[in-house]
C-alpha cells in the first residue's frame, strides 16, 4: 500500500492562530507530521510526504512537492499509483493516531475506506478502486460516499476517534495534550501549556496566562 | 454485564438551546436514548435507564429513578451491582453508537475501560474492579485513569469515534444527522434540518432559515 501524508509546508495550522504564534504553529505541524510518520512506520509501511513546497525531509521520509491545491495534488497521486495497488491518504495533523488505529484503517475491507473526521470530514482514506478520486471540499465524507457509489466501489468506514481527531483549532489542543501517543504532548508542554481544570470543563492553557485556548467545554 | 444508561429526565440537552426549543430538545433526547437502547440490545444485553425523575419506560426498558447528581447516582449503582459482575455506563446522547462499537467496548479487556469523549470526557465506561468509582466532573477521563491506577485496576480505552461523539452542542447535530444509525437523523429531518454545504464547511440548518446551527467548520 502506498501511503501519502499531505502537508502544508508554508503556513500550516492558521486556525491555531489564537493559541500559537507562527513559529509555534510550524513546530507543532512538523512534530505532528513526524508523529504520524512514526505511527505509519510502526504498521510496517513507509509513507511519502506530499508537501506544498520544499521541506527538509521529516525523519528521512521521501518528500514529493506539489504546490497545487490538496484535491488536485492527491488525485495526481491516485492517478499515478492506483494502477500499481491501493493508496492511503493520511492527514498530517492526526496527532492521536496510533499504529493500531492506522492498522484497522489499512486492513479494513472495501474499495474506498474512510476514517471520518468532525464536521463530516475525511481524515484518512484508503482507495483500492482505480477510478475513484477525492474531493476535499467541505463535507467531503458525504462526497466521498457518493463518489464511491457512482463508480461502483464498495464503501466502508473505520470507527476511530484517534483518526477522527485532527488538531485544527485551539480547542483541539487538549486532545493532543492528553491523548497524543507521540511527541506532540511534550512539545505543547515545552510551549508552556498545562491542563486547566475548572468546574465542568477541561482545556489547556499557558502557565501564568489567564487566556484559555479552548472554548469547548466538557459535559462530564 | 449490567448496562446502565443515565438520562436527565427533566430539562435535557440545555446546551442545544440555540438550535432547538424545549419540546424539540426533549424529543431529541428521548429519541437518542431509544437509539442507544436499541444499539445495546443488539449486543444481546438489556440496559437499565437511570433517570433523574419518573419517565415513561423507553421501549419497555427498566427505569430506575435517582434524583441525585450523576456521579452519586452512578456510584450507587456501582456499589450495588459490582459485587455481582461488571457494570457498563453508557451515556444516553451517543446518537452515533452502533452495536459494533458498543461490542468493542463491552468486550475490551481491562478492569476499567473508557470510551473517551471530546474535551477529555468519559462517554462510556466498563467497570470490573469492585472498588472503582466514577467522577463525572470536567476532565473525567484523566480522573478515571488516575482513579483506576490508585485502586490497582488495569485501565484500558476503546478507540471509537461513534462512542466518542456525544450530541451536546448545536455543532454536534450534523454528526448525528450524517452518521446516526438509528432514528435521530429522521427526527432532525422532521424538525426541518437539512445538510447545508457552503464552501469549506458543512453543517445542518432549518429549511428556509438563514440561521446556521453549527459554528464548527470543517477543514476538508
Coordinates of C-alpha atoms in Angstrom, one line a residue:
Chain A
X1 CA 0.0 0.0 0.0
X2 CA 1.3 3.4 -1.0
X3 CA 0.7 5.8 2.0
X4 CA 0.7 9.5 1.4
X5 CA 0.7 12.2 4.0
X6 CA -0.2 15.7 2.6
X7 CA 1.5 18.5 4.4
X8 CA 1.1 22.3 4.1
X9 CA 4.7 23.4 4.0
X10 CA 4.3 27.2 4.2
X11 CA 1.7 28.5 6.6
X12 CA 0.4 25.4 8.4
X13 CA -2.3 25.4 11.0
X14 CA -3.5 29.0 10.6
X15 CA -6.7 28.3 12.6
X16 CA -4.5 27.8 15.6
X17 CA -3.5 31.4 15.5
X18 CA -5.5 32.4 18.6
X19 CA -3.3 30.0 20.6
X20 CA 0.1 29.8 18.9
X21 CA 2.4 32.2 17.1
X22 CA 3.6 31.4 13.5
X23 CA 6.8 29.8 14.7
X24 CA 5.0 27.6 17.2
X25 CA 2.4 26.6 14.6
X26 CA 5.2 25.5 12.3
X27 CA 6.9 23.5 15.0
X28 CA 3.6 21.9 16.0
X29 CA 2.7 21.0 12.4
X30 CA 6.1 19.4 11.9
X31 CA 6.0 17.5 15.2
X32 CA 2.5 16.1 14.4
X33 CA 3.8 15.2 10.9
X34 CA 6.6 13.3 12.5
X35 CA 4.3 11.5 15.0
X36 CA 2.1 10.5 12.0
X37 CA 5.1 9.2 10.1
X38 CA 6.3 7.1 13.1
X39 CA 2.8 5.7 13.6
X40 CA 2.6 4.7 9.9
X41 CA 6.1 3.1 10.0
X42 CA 5.1 1.1 13.1
X43 CA 2.5 -0.6 10.8
X44 CA 5.4 -1.6 8.5
X45 CA 4.6 0.8 5.8
X46 CA 6.8 3.6 4.5
X47 CA 4.9 6.9 3.9
X48 CA 5.6 9.6 1.3
X49 CA 5.0 13.2 2.3
X50 CA 3.2 15.2 -0.3
X51 CA 4.2 18.8 0.5
X52 CA 3.0 22.1 -0.9
X53 CA 6.6 23.3 -1.0
X54 CA 10.2 22.2 -0.4
X55 CA 10.8 21.0 3.2
X56 CA 13.6 19.2 5.0
X57 CA 12.8 15.5 4.9
X58 CA 11.0 14.6 8.1
X59 CA 12.6 11.5 9.7
X60 CA 14.2 10.7 6.4
X61 CA 10.8 10.2 4.6
X62 CA 10.5 10.7 0.9
X63 CA 9.0 14.1 0.0
X64 CA 7.1 14.9 -3.2
X65 CA 6.5 18.6 -3.8
X66 CA 3.2 19.6 -5.5
X67 CA 2.0 23.2 -5.0
X68 CA -1.5 22.6 -6.4
X69 CA -4.5 22.5 -4.0
X70 CA -4.9 19.4 -1.9
X71 CA -7.6 17.7 -4.0
X72 CA -5.6 18.1 -7.3
X73 CA -2.3 17.0 -5.7
X74 CA -3.9 13.9 -4.1
X75 CA -5.7 13.0 -7.3
X76 CA -2.5 13.2 -9.2
X77 CA -1.0 10.7 -6.8
X78 CA -4.1 8.4 -7.2
X79 CA -3.8 8.6 -11.0
X80 CA -0.1 7.6 -10.8
X81 CA -0.3 5.0 -8.1
X82 CA -3.6 3.2 -8.2
X83 CA -2.7 1.1 -11.2
X84 CA 0.0 -0.4 -9.0
X85 CA -2.1 -1.0 -5.9
X86 CA -4.0 0.6 -3.0
X87 CA -3.3 4.1 -1.9
X88 CA -3.9 5.6 1.5
X89 CA -4.1 9.3 2.3
X90 CA -3.5 10.2 6.0
X91 CA -3.6 13.8 7.1
X92 CA -0.5 15.2 8.8
X93 CA -2.4 16.6 11.8
X94 CA -3.7 13.4 13.3
X95 CA -1.7 13.7 16.5
X96 CA -3.7 11.0 18.2
X97 CA -3.0 8.3 15.5
X98 CA -1.6 5.1 16.8
X99 CA -0.3 2.1 14.8
X100 CA -3.4 0.1 16.0
X101 CA -5.8 2.7 14.7
X102 CA -4.0 3.0 11.3
X103 CA -3.8 -0.8 11.1
X104 CA -7.5 -1.0 11.4
X105 CA -7.9 1.5 8.6
X106 CA -5.3 -0.1 6.3
X107 CA -6.7 -3.6 6.9
X108 CA -10.4 -2.7 6.6
X109 CA -12.2 -4.3 3.6
X110 CA -13.7 -2.1 0.9
X111 CA -12.7 -0.3 -2.3
X112 CA -12.9 3.0 -0.5
X113 CA -12.5 3.2 3.3
X114 CA -12.8 6.5 5.2
X115 CA -11.9 7.4 8.7
X116 CA -14.4 10.3 9.2
X117 CA -13.4 13.4 11.0
X118 CA -15.5 16.1 12.8
X119 CA -17.7 18.2 10.6
X120 CA -18.3 15.4 8.1
X121 CA -14.6 15.5 7.1
X122 CA -12.3 12.8 5.7
X123 CA -9.3 12.5 7.9
X124 CA -7.8 9.4 6.3
X125 CA -8.9 7.3 3.3
X126 CA -7.8 4.1 1.6
X127 CA -8.5 3.8 -2.1
X128 CA -8.5 0.5 -3.9
X129 CA -10.8 1.4 -6.9
X130 CA -8.9 2.6 -10.0
X131 CA -11.4 5.4 -10.9
X132 CA -12.1 6.9 -7.5
X133 CA -10.9 10.4 -6.9
X134 CA -11.0 12.6 -3.8
X135 CA -12.7 15.9 -3.3
X136 CA -11.6 17.7 -0.1
X137 CA -14.2 20.4 -0.1
X138 CA -16.4 20.9 3.0
X139 CA -18.4 17.8 3.8
X140 CA -16.0 15.5 2.0
X141 CA -17.3 12.5 3.8
X142 CA -20.7 12.8 2.1
X143 CA -19.0 13.5 -1.2
X144 CA -16.7 10.5 -0.9
X145 CA -19.5 8.2 -0.1
X146 CA -21.4 9.4 -3.1
X147 CA -18.4 9.3 -5.4
X148 CA -17.7 5.7 -4.3
X149 CA -21.3 4.7 -5.1
X150 CA -21.1 6.4 -8.5
X151 CA -18.0 4.5 -9.6
X152 CA -19.4 1.2 -8.2
X153 CA -16.8 1.0 -5.4
X154 CA -17.6 -0.8 -2.1
X155 CA -17.6 2.0 0.6
X156 CA -16.6 1.3 4.2
X157 CA -15.7 3.4 7.2
X158 CA -13.4 2.8 10.2
X159 CA -14.7 3.8 13.6
X160 CA -11.7 5.5 15.2
X161 CA -11.7 8.6 17.4
X162 CA -7.9 8.7 17.1
X163 CA -8.1 9.0 13.3
X164 CA -11.3 11.2 13.6
X165 CA -9.5 13.8 15.7
X166 CA -7.5 16.4 13.7
X167 CA -5.7 19.2 15.5
X168 CA -7.1 22.2 13.8
X169 CA -8.5 24.7 16.3
X170 CA -7.4 25.8 19.8
X171 CA -10.0 23.6 21.5
X172 CA -8.4 20.5 19.8
X173 CA -5.0 21.1 21.5
X174 CA -6.2 19.5 24.7
X175 CA -7.0 16.3 22.8
X176 CA -3.4 16.1 21.5
X177 CA -2.1 17.0 25.0
X178 CA -4.0 14.2 26.8
X179 CA -4.3 11.5 24.2
X180 CA -1.3 12.0 21.8
X181 CA 0.9 8.9 21.7
X182 CA 3.9 10.7 20.2
X183 CA 6.0 13.8 20.9
X184 CA 3.2 16.4 20.4
X185 CA 2.2 16.4 24.1
X186 CA 5.8 17.2 25.1
X187 CA 6.1 20.0 22.5
X188 CA 2.9 21.5 24.0
X189 CA 4.4 21.3 27.4
X190 CA 7.5 23.0 26.0
X191 CA 5.3 25.8 24.8
X192 CA 4.1 26.2 28.4
X193 CA 0.7 24.6 28.2
X194 CA -0.7 22.7 31.1
X195 CA -4.0 21.0 31.9
X196 CA -6.5 23.6 33.2
X197 CA -9.4 22.1 35.1
X198 CA -12.2 24.3 36.2
X199 CA -15.7 23.2 37.1
X200 CA -17.2 21.2 34.4
X201 CA -14.6 21.7 31.8
X202 CA -11.0 20.8 30.8
X203 CA -8.7 22.7 28.5
X204 CA -5.1 23.6 28.3
X205 CA -3.6 27.0 28.9
X206 CA -0.2 28.5 29.1
X207 CA 1.4 28.6 32.6
X208 CA 0.9 32.0 34.1
X209 CA -1.5 33.1 31.3
X210 CA -5.1 33.7 32.1
X211 CA -6.1 33.1 28.5
X212 CA -7.9 29.9 27.9
X213 CA -7.3 28.4 24.5
X214 CA -10.3 26.2 24.5
X215 CA -13.8 27.3 24.2
X216 CA -15.3 23.9 24.1
X217 CA -16.5 22.7 27.4
X218 CA -16.9 19.1 28.5
X219 CA -20.2 18.0 29.8
X220 CA -18.9 15.3 32.1
Chain B
X1 CA -22.8 -7.3 32.3
X2 CA -25.2 -4.8 33.9
X3 CA -25.6 -1.9 31.4
X4 CA -26.9 1.4 32.7
X5 CA -27.9 4.4 30.6
X6 CA -28.1 7.7 32.7
X7 CA -30.8 10.0 31.5
X8 CA -31.7 13.6 32.5
X9 CA -35.5 13.4 32.7
X10 CA -36.4 17.0 33.2
X11 CA -34.5 19.6 31.2
X12 CA -32.3 17.5 28.9
X13 CA -29.8 19.0 26.4
X14 CA -29.9 22.6 27.5
X15 CA -26.8 23.4 25.6
X16 CA -28.8 22.8 22.4
X17 CA -30.9 25.8 23.2
X18 CA -29.5 27.9 20.4
X19 CA -30.8 25.3 17.9
X20 CA -33.9 23.7 19.4
X21 CA -36.8 24.7 21.6
X22 CA -37.5 22.9 24.9
X23 CA -40.0 20.5 23.3
X24 CA -37.7 19.6 20.5
X25 CA -34.8 19.1 22.9
X26 CA -36.9 16.7 24.9
X27 CA -37.9 14.7 21.8
X28 CA -34.3 14.6 20.6
X29 CA -33.1 13.4 24.0
X30 CA -35.8 10.7 24.1
X31 CA -35.0 9.6 20.5
X32 CA -31.3 9.4 21.2
X33 CA -32.0 7.4 24.4
X34 CA -34.1 5.0 22.4
X35 CA -31.4 4.7 19.7
X36 CA -28.8 3.9 22.4
X37 CA -31.1 1.3 24.0
X38 CA -31.6 -0.4 20.6
X39 CA -27.9 -0.5 19.9
X40 CA -27.2 -2.0 23.4
X41 CA -30.0 -4.6 22.9
X42 CA -28.4 -5.6 19.5
X43 CA -25.3 -6.7 21.5
X44 CA -27.6 -9.1 23.4
X45 CA -27.6 -7.0 26.6
X46 CA -30.6 -5.4 28.3
X47 CA -30.0 -1.9 29.6
X48 CA -31.5 -0.2 32.6
X49 CA -32.2 3.5 32.4
X50 CA -31.0 5.5 35.4
X51 CA -33.3 8.6 35.2
X52 CA -33.2 11.8 37.3
X53 CA -37.1 11.7 37.5
X54 CA -40.0 9.5 36.6
X55 CA -40.3 8.8 32.8
X56 CA -42.4 6.6 30.6
X57 CA -40.4 3.5 30.0
X58 CA -38.5 3.8 26.7
X59 CA -39.0 0.8 24.5
X60 CA -40.1 -1.2 27.6
X61 CA -36.7 -0.8 29.3
X62 CA -36.4 -0.9 33.2
X63 CA -36.2 2.6 34.6
X64 CA -34.5 3.3 38.0
X65 CA -35.2 6.8 39.3
X66 CA -32.5 8.6 41.3
X67 CA -32.6 12.4 41.5
X68 CA -29.0 12.8 42.9
X69 CA -26.3 14.2 40.7
X70 CA -24.9 11.9 38.0
X71 CA -21.7 10.8 39.9
X72 CA -23.6 9.9 43.1
X73 CA -26.3 8.0 41.2
X74 CA -23.9 6.0 39.1
X75 CA -21.7 5.2 42.1
X76 CA -24.7 3.9 44.0
X77 CA -25.3 1.5 41.1
X78 CA -21.7 0.5 41.1
X79 CA -21.8 -0.2 44.8
X80 CA -25.0 -2.3 44.4
X81 CA -24.0 -4.2 41.2
X82 CA -20.2 -4.6 41.1
X83 CA -20.3 -7.5 43.6
X84 CA -22.4 -9.4 41.1
X85 CA -20.3 -8.6 38.0
X86 CA -19.2 -6.0 35.5
X87 CA -21.1 -2.8 35.1
X88 CA -21.2 -0.6 32.0
X89 CA -22.3 3.1 32.0
X90 CA -23.3 4.4 28.5
X91 CA -24.4 8.0 28.0
X92 CA -27.9 8.5 26.5
X93 CA -26.8 11.0 23.9
X94 CA -24.4 8.8 22.0
X95 CA -26.5 9.0 18.8
X96 CA -23.8 7.5 16.7
X97 CA -23.4 4.4 18.8
X98 CA -23.7 1.1 16.9
X99 CA -23.8 -2.5 18.2
X100 CA -20.3 -3.0 16.8
X101 CA -18.8 0.0 18.6
X102 CA -20.6 -1.0 21.9
X103 CA -19.4 -4.6 21.4
X104 CA -15.8 -3.5 21.2
X105 CA -16.3 -1.6 24.4
X106 CA -18.0 -4.4 26.3
X107 CA -15.5 -7.0 25.1
X108 CA -12.3 -5.0 25.7
X109 CA -10.1 -6.3 28.4
X110 CA -9.3 -4.3 31.5
X111 CA -10.7 -3.6 34.9
X112 CA -11.8 -0.2 33.8
X113 CA -12.3 0.5 30.1
X114 CA -13.2 4.0 28.9
X115 CA -14.6 5.3 25.6
X116 CA -13.2 8.9 25.8
X117 CA -15.3 11.8 24.6
X118 CA -14.3 15.2 23.4
X119 CA -12.9 17.6 26.0
X120 CA -11.3 14.7 27.9
X121 CA -14.7 13.3 28.8
X122 CA -15.9 9.8 29.6
X123 CA -18.8 8.9 27.2
X124 CA -19.0 5.2 28.2
X125 CA -17.2 3.1 30.7
X126 CA -17.0 -0.6 31.7
X127 CA -16.0 -1.3 35.4
X128 CA -14.9 -4.7 36.6
X129 CA -13.0 -3.6 39.7
X130 CA -15.0 -3.7 42.9
X131 CA -13.7 -0.5 44.5
X132 CA -13.5 1.8 41.4
X133 CA -15.9 4.7 41.5
X134 CA -16.7 7.3 38.8
X135 CA -16.3 11.1 39.0
X136 CA -18.1 12.9 36.2
X137 CA -16.6 16.4 36.8
X138 CA -14.8 18.1 34.0
X139 CA -11.9 16.1 32.6
X140 CA -13.3 12.9 33.9
X141 CA -11.1 10.8 31.5
X142 CA -8.0 12.0 33.4
X143 CA -9.6 11.4 36.7
X144 CA -10.8 7.9 35.8
X145 CA -7.4 6.9 34.6
X146 CA -5.9 8.2 37.9
X147 CA -8.6 6.5 40.0
X148 CA -8.0 3.2 38.2
X149 CA -4.3 3.4 39.0
X150 CA -5.0 4.2 42.6
X151 CA -7.1 1.2 43.2
X152 CA -4.8 -1.1 41.2
X153 CA -7.2 -1.6 38.3
X154 CA -6.0 -2.3 34.8
X155 CA -7.0 0.7 32.7
X156 CA -7.9 0.4 29.0
X157 CA -9.5 2.6 26.4
X158 CA -11.6 1.8 23.3
X159 CA -10.9 3.9 20.2
X160 CA -14.3 4.7 18.8
X161 CA -15.5 7.9 17.2
X162 CA -19.0 6.6 17.4
X163 CA -18.8 6.3 21.2
X164 CA -16.6 9.4 21.4
X165 CA -19.3 11.7 19.9
X166 CA -21.9 12.9 22.3
X167 CA -24.6 15.2 20.9
X168 CA -24.3 18.2 23.2
X169 CA -24.0 21.4 21.2
X170 CA -25.5 22.7 18.0
X171 CA -22.4 21.9 16.1
X172 CA -22.8 18.2 17.1
X173 CA -26.1 17.9 15.4
X174 CA -24.6 17.4 11.9
X175 CA -22.7 14.4 13.3
X176 CA -26.0 12.7 14.3
X177 CA -27.6 13.8 11.1
X178 CA -25.0 12.2 8.9
X179 CA -23.6 9.4 10.9
X180 CA -26.5 8.4 13.2
X181 CA -27.5 4.7 12.6
X182 CA -30.9 5.0 14.4
X183 CA -33.9 7.3 14.2
X184 CA -32.3 10.5 15.3
X185 CA -31.4 11.6 11.7
X186 CA -35.1 11.2 10.8
X187 CA -36.2 13.3 13.8
X188 CA -33.8 16.0 12.8
X189 CA -35.3 16.0 9.3
X190 CA -38.8 16.2 10.9
X191 CA -37.6 19.3 12.7
X192 CA -36.7 20.7 9.3
X193 CA -33.0 20.4 9.3
X194 CA -31.1 19.7 6.1
X195 CA -27.5 19.5 5.2
X196 CA -26.0 22.9 4.5
X197 CA -22.9 22.9 2.3
X198 CA -21.1 26.0 1.8
X199 CA -17.5 26.4 0.8
X200 CA -15.2 24.7 3.2
X201 CA -17.8 23.7 5.8
X202 CA -20.8 21.5 6.4
X203 CA -23.5 21.9 9.0
X204 CA -27.2 21.5 9.2
X205 CA -29.8 24.2 9.2
X206 CA -33.5 24.5 9.2
X207 CA -35.1 24.7 5.8
X208 CA -35.9 28.3 4.9
X209 CA -34.0 29.6 7.9
X210 CA -30.8 31.5 7.4
X211 CA -29.5 30.6 10.8
X212 CA -26.7 28.2 10.8
X213 CA -26.7 26.0 13.9
X214 CA -23.1 25.0 13.6
X215 CA -20.1 27.2 14.3
X216 CA -17.6 24.5 13.7
X217 CA -16.2 24.5 10.2
X218 CA -14.6 21.6 8.5
X219 CA -11.1 21.8 7.2
X220 CA -11.6 19.4 4.3

